[in-house]
PDB file of C-alpha atoms in Angstrom:
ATOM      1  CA  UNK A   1       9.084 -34.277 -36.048  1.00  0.00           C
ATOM      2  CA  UNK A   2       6.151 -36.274 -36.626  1.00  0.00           C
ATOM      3  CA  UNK A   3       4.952 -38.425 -33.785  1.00  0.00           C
ATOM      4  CA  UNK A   4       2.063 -41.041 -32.968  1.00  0.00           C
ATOM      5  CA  UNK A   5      -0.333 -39.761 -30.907  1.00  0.00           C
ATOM      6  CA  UNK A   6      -0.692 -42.349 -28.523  1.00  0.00           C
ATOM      7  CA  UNK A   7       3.204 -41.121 -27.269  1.00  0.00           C
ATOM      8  CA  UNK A   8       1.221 -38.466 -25.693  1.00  0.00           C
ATOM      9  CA  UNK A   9       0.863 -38.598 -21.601  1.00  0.00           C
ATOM     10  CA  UNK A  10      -2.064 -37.275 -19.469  1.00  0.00           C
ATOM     11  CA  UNK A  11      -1.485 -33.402 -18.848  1.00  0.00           C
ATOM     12  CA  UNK A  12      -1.658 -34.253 -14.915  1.00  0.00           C
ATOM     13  CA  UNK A  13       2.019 -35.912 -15.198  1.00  0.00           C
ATOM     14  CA  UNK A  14       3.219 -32.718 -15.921  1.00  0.00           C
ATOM     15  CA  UNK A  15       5.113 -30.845 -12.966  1.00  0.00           C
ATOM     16  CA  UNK A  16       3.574 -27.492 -12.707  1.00  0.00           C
ATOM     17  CA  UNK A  17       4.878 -24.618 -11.187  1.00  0.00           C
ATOM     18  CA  UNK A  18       2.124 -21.867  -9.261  1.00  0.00           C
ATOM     19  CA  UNK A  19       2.184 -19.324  -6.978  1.00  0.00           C
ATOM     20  CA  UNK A  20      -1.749 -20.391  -5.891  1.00  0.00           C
ATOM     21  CA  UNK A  21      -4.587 -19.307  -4.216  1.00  0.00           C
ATOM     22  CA  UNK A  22      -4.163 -16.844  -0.991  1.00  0.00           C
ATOM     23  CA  UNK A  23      -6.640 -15.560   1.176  1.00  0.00           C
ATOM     24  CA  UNK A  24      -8.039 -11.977   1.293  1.00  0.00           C
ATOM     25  CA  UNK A  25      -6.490  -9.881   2.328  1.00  0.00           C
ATOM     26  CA  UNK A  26      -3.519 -10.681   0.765  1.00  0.00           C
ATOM     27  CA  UNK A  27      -0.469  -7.978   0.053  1.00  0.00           C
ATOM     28  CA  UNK A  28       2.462  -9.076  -1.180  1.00  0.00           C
ATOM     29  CA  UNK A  29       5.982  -8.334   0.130  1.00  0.00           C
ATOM     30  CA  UNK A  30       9.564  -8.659  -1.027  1.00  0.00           C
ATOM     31  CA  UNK A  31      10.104 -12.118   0.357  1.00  0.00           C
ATOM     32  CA  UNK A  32       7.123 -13.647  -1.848  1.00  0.00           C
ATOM     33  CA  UNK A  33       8.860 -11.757  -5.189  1.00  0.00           C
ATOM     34  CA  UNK A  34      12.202 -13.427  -3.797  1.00  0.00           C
ATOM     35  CA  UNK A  35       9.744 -17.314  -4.057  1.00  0.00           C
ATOM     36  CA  UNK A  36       8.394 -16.450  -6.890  1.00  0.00           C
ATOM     37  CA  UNK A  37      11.935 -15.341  -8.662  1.00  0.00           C
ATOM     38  CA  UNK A  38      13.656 -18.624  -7.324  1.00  0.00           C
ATOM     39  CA  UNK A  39      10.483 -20.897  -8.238  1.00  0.00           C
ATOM     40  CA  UNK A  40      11.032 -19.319 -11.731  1.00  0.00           C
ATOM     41  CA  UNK A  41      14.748 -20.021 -11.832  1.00  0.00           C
ATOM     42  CA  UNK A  42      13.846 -23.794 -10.803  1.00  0.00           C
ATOM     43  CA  UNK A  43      11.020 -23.866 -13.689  1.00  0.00           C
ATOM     44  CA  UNK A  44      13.621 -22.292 -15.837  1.00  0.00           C
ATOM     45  CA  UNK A  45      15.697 -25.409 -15.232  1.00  0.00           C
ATOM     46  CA  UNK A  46      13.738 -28.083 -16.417  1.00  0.00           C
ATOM     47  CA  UNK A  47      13.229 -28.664 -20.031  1.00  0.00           C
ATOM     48  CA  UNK A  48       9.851 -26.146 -20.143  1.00  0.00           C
ATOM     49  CA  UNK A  49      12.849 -23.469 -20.476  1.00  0.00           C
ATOM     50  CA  UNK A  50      12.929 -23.703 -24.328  1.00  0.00           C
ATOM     51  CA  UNK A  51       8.470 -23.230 -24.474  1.00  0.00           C
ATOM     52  CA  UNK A  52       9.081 -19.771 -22.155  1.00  0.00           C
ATOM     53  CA  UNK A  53      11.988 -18.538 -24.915  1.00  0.00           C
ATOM     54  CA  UNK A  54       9.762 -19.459 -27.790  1.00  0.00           C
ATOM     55  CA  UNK A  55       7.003 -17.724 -26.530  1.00  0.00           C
ATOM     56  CA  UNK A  56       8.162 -14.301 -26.690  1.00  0.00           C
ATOM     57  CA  UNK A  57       7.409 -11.135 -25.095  1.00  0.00           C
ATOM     58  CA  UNK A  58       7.746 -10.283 -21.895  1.00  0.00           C
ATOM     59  CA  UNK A  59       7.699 -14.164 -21.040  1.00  0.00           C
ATOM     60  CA  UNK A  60      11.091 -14.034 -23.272  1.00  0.00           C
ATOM     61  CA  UNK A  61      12.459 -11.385 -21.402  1.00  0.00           C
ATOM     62  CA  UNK A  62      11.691 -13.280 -17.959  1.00  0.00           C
ATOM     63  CA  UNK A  63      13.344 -16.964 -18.898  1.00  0.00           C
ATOM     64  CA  UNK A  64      16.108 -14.483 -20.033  1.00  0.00           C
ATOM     65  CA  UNK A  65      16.437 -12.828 -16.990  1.00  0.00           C
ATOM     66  CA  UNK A  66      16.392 -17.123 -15.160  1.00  0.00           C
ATOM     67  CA  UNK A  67      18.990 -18.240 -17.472  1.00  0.00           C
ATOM     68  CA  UNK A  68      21.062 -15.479 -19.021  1.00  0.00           C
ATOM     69  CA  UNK A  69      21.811 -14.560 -22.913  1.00  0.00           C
ATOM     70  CA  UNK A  70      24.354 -17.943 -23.085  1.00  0.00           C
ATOM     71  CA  UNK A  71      20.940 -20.169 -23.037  1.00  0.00           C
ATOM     72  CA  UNK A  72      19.535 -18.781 -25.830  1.00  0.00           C
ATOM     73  CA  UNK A  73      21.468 -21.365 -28.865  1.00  0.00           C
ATOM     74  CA  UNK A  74      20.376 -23.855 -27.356  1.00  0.00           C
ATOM     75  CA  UNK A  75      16.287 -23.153 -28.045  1.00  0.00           C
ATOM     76  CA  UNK A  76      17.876 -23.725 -31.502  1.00  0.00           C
ATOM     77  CA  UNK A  77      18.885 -27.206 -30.370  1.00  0.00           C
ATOM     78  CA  UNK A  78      15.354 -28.982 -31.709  1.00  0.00           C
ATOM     79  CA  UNK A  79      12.362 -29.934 -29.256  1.00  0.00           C
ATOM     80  CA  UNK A  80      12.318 -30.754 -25.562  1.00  0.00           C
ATOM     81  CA  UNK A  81      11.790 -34.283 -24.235  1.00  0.00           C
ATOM     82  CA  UNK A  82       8.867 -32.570 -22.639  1.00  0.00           C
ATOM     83  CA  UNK A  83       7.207 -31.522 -26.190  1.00  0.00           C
ATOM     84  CA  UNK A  84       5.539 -34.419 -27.093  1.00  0.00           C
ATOM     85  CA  UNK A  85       4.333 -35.083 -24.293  1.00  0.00           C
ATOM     86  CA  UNK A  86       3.012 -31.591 -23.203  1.00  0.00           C
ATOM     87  CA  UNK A  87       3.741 -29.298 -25.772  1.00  0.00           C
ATOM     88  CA  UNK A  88       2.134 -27.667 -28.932  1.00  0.00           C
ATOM     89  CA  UNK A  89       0.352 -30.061 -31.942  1.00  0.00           C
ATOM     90  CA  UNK A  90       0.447 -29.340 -35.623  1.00  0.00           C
ATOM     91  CA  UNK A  91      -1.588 -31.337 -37.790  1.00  0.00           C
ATOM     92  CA  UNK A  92      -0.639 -30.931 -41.571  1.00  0.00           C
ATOM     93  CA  UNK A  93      -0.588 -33.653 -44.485  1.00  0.00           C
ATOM     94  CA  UNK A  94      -1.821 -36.292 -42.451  1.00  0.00           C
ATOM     95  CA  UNK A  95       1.307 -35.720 -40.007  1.00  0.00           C
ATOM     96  CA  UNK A  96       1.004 -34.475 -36.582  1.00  0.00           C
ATOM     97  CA  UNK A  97       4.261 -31.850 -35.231  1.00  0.00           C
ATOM     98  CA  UNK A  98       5.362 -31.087 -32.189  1.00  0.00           C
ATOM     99  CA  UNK A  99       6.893 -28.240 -30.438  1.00  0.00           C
ATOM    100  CA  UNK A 100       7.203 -26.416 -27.071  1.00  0.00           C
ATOM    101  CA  UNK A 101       4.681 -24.500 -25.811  1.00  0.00           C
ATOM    102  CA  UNK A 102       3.299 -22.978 -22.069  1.00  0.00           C
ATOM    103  CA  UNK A 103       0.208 -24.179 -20.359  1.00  0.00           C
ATOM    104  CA  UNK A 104      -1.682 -21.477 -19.790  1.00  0.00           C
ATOM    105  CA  UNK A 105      -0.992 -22.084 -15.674  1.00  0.00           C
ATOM    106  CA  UNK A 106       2.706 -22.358 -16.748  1.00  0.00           C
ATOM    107  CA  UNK A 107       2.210 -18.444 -18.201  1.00  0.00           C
ATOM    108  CA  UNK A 108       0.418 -17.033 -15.469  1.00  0.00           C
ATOM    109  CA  UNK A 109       3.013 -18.289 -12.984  1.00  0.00           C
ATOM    110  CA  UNK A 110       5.989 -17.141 -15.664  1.00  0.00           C
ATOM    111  CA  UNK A 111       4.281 -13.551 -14.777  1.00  0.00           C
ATOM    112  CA  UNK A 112       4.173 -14.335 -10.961  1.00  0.00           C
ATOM    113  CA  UNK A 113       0.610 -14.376 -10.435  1.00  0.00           C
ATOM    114  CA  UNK A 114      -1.457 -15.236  -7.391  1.00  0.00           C
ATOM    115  CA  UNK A 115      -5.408 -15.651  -7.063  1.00  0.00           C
ATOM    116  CA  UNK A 116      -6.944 -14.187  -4.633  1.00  0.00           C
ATOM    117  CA  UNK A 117      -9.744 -15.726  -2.752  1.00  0.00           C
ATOM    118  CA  UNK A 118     -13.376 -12.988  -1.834  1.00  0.00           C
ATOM    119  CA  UNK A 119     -15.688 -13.758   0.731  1.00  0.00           C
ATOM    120  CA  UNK A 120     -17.851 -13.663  -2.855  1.00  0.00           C
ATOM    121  CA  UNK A 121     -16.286 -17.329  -3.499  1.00  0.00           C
ATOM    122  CA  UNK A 122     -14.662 -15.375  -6.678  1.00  0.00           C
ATOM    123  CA  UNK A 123     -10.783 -14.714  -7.102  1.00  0.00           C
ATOM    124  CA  UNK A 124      -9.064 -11.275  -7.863  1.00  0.00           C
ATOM    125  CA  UNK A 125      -6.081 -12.464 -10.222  1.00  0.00           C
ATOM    126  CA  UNK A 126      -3.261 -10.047  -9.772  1.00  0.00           C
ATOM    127  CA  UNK A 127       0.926 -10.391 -11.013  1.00  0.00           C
ATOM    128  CA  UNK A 128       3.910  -9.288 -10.697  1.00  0.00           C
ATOM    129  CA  UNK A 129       4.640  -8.847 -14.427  1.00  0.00           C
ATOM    130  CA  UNK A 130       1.642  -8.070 -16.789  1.00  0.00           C
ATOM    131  CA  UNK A 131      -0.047 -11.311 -17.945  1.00  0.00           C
ATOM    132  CA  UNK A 132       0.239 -11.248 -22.191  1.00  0.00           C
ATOM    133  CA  UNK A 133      -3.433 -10.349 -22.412  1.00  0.00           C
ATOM    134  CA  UNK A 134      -2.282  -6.936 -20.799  1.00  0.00           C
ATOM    135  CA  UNK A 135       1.129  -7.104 -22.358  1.00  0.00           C
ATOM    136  CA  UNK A 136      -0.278  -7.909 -25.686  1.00  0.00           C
ATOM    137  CA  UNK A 137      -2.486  -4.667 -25.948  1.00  0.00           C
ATOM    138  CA  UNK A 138       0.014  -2.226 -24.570  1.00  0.00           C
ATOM    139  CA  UNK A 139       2.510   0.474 -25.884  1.00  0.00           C
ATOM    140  CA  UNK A 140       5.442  -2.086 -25.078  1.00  0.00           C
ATOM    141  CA  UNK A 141       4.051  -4.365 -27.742  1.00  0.00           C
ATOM    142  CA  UNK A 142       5.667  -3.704 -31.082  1.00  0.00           C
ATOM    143  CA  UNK A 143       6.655  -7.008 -32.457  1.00  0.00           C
ATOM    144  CA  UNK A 144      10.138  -7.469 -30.478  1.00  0.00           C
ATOM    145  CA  UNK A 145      11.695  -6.486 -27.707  1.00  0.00           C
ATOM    146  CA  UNK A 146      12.998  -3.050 -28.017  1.00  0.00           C
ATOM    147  CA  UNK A 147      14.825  -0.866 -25.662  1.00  0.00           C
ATOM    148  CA  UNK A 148      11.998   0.897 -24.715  1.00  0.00           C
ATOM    149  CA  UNK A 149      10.672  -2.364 -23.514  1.00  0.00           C
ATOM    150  CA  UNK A 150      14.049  -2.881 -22.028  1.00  0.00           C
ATOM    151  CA  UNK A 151      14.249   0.463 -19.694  1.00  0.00           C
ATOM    152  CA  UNK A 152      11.138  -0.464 -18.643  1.00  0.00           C
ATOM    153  CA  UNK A 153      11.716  -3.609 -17.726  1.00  0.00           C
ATOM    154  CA  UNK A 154      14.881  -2.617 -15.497  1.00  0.00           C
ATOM    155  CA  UNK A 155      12.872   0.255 -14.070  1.00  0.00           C
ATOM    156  CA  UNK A 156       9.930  -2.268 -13.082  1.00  0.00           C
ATOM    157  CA  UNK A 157      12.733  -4.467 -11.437  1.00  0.00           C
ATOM    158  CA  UNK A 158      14.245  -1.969  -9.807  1.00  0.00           C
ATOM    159  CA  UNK A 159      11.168  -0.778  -8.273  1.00  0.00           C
ATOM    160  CA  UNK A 160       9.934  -4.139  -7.191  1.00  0.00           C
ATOM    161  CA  UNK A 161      13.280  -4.601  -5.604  1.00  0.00           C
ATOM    162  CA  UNK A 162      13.205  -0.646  -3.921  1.00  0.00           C
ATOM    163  CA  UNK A 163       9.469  -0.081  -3.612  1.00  0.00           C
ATOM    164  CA  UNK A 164       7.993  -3.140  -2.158  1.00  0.00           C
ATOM    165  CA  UNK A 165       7.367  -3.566   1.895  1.00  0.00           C
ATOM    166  CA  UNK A 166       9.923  -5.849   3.557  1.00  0.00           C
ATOM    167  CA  UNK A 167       7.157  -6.191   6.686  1.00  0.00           C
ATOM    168  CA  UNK A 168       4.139  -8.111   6.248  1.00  0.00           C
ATOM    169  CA  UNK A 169       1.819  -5.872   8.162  1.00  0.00           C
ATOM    170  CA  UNK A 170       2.897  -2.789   6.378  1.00  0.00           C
ATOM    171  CA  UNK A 171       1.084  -1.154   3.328  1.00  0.00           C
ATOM    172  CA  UNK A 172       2.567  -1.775  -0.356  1.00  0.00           C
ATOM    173  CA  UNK A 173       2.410   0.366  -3.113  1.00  0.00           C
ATOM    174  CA  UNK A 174       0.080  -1.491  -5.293  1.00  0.00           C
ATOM    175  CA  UNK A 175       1.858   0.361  -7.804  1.00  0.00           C
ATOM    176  CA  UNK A 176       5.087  -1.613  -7.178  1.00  0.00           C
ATOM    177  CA  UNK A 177       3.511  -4.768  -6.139  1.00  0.00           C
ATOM    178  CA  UNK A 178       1.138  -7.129  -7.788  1.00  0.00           C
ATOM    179  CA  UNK A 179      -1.516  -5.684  -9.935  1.00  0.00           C
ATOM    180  CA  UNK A 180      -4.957  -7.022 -11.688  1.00  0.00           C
ATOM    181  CA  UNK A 181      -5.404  -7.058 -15.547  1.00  0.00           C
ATOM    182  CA  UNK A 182      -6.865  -3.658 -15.360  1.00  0.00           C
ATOM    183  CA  UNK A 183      -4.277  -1.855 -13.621  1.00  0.00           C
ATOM    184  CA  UNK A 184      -1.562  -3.461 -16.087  1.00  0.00           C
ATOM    185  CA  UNK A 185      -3.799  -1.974 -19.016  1.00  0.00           C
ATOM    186  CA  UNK A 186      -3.505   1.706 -17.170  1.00  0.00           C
ATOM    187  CA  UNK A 187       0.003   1.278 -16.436  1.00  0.00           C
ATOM    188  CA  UNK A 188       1.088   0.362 -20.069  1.00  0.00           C
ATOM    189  CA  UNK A 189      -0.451   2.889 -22.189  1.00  0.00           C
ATOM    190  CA  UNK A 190       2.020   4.636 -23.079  1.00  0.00           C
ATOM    191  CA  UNK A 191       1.696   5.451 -27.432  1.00  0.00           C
ATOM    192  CA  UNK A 192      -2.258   4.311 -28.196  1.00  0.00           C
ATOM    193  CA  UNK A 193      -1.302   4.148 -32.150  1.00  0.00           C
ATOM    194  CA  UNK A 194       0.974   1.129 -31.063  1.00  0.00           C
ATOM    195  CA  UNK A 195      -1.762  -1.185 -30.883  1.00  0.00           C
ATOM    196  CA  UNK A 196      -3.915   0.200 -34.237  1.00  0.00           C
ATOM    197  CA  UNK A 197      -0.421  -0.653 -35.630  1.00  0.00           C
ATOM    198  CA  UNK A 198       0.234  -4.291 -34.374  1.00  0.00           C
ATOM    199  CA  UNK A 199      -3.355  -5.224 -35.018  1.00  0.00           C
ATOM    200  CA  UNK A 200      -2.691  -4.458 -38.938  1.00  0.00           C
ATOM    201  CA  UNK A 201       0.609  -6.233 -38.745  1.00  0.00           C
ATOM    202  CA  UNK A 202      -1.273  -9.255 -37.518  1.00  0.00           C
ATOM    203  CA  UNK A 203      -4.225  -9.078 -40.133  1.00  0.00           C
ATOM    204  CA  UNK A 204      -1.621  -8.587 -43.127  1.00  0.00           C
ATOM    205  CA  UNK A 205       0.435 -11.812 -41.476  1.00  0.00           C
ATOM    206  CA  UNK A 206      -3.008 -13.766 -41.659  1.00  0.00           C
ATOM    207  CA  UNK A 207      -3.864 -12.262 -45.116  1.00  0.00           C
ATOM    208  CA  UNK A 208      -0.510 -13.422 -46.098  1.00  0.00           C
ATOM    209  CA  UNK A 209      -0.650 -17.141 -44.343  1.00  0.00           C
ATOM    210  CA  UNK A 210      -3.880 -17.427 -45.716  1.00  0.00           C
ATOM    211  CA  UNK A 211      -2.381 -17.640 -49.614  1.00  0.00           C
ATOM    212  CA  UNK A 212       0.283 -20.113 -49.117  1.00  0.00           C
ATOM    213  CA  UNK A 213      -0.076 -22.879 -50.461  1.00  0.00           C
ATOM    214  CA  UNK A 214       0.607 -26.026 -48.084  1.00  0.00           C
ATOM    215  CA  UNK A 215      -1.033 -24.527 -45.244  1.00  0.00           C
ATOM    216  CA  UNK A 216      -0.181 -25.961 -41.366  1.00  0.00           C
ATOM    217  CA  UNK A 217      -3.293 -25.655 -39.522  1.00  0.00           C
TER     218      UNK A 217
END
């Protein structure tokens, strides 16, 4: 769909969705996975649902686990009314595309994610789910959603749902609750070869772009 760019609105008039900035100490509970699921389910509601199915990944798996399997025709439906606006531009033959994409705040708080405030004035970023820097350089990542990625996934659930303090005041695993960047790169390991393997997928997809002809940049 080619569209005029001055249909385009100012990224403020977009309704984002975040968890925000808490103070330190912060520990996270059951009760603030039980906002952050029903914030998602809300987000999931709105016409941004199509950007999180398109993106893939573990961001798939979450808008799937919002809206069920019966949503998923519908991403096949065309663009939102929130794409032109706020979603991705392709410029090709003097045309500009659209199509539905995430802000990047939209995929940190897909991944409930909070940011922490130090006494240092810097913030410790740590989520519920792995953000897709962590997801993308992990064992999981193999180009779709296999079950592997799928007993995980439960087992995750089930241990945020088992593992996690109901009391404020008491300790949480950090290994069930939210966890920084670097913790998500420990925790999903897992086969090293994986990633050797996607990163020459990716270079032979690029190679392979790279010689057809009418290019979309």
């Amino acid at each position: 769909m080619a569209v005029a760019p001055d249909f385009q609105r100012p990224l403020a008039e977009l309704h984002t969705y975040t968890l925000g900035h808490r103070p330190s100490p912060f520990r996270a509970i059951y009760t603030d996975y039980v906002v952050y699921e029903q914030l998602r389910h809300e987000f999931m509601n709105r016409p941004r649902a199509r950007a999180a199915f398109l993106h893939g990944g573990l961001i798939w798996r979450l808008a799937l686990h919002s809206l069920g399997f019966d949503h998923l025709p519908s991403v096949l439906d065309g663009i939102s009314p929130e794409a032109v606006p706020f979603g991705l531009l392709l410029c090709s033959n003097n045309h500009m595309y659209y199509d539905d994409g995430l802000s990047e705040e939209e995929i940190d708080f897909m991944c409930g994610t909070y940011y922490v405030h130090q006494a240092q004035g810097t913030d410790i970023v740590t989520s519920w789910w792995p953000r897709p820097h962590a997801w993308n350089v992990s064992g999981l990542n193999v180009g779709f959603w296999s079950a592997r990625c799928e007993d995980w996934f439960q087992t995750r659930l089930g241990n945020i749902r088992e593992g996690v303090s109901r009391e404020r005041l008491s300790c949480t695993n950090d290994t069930n609750g939210p966890m920084t960047s670097t913790q998500w790169k420990r925790s999903l390991k897992f086969n090293p070869g994986t990633v050797k393997m996607m990163q020459n997928v990716s270079a032979a997809c690029y190679d392979f772009m790279a010689r057809v002809p009418g290019k979309i940049y």
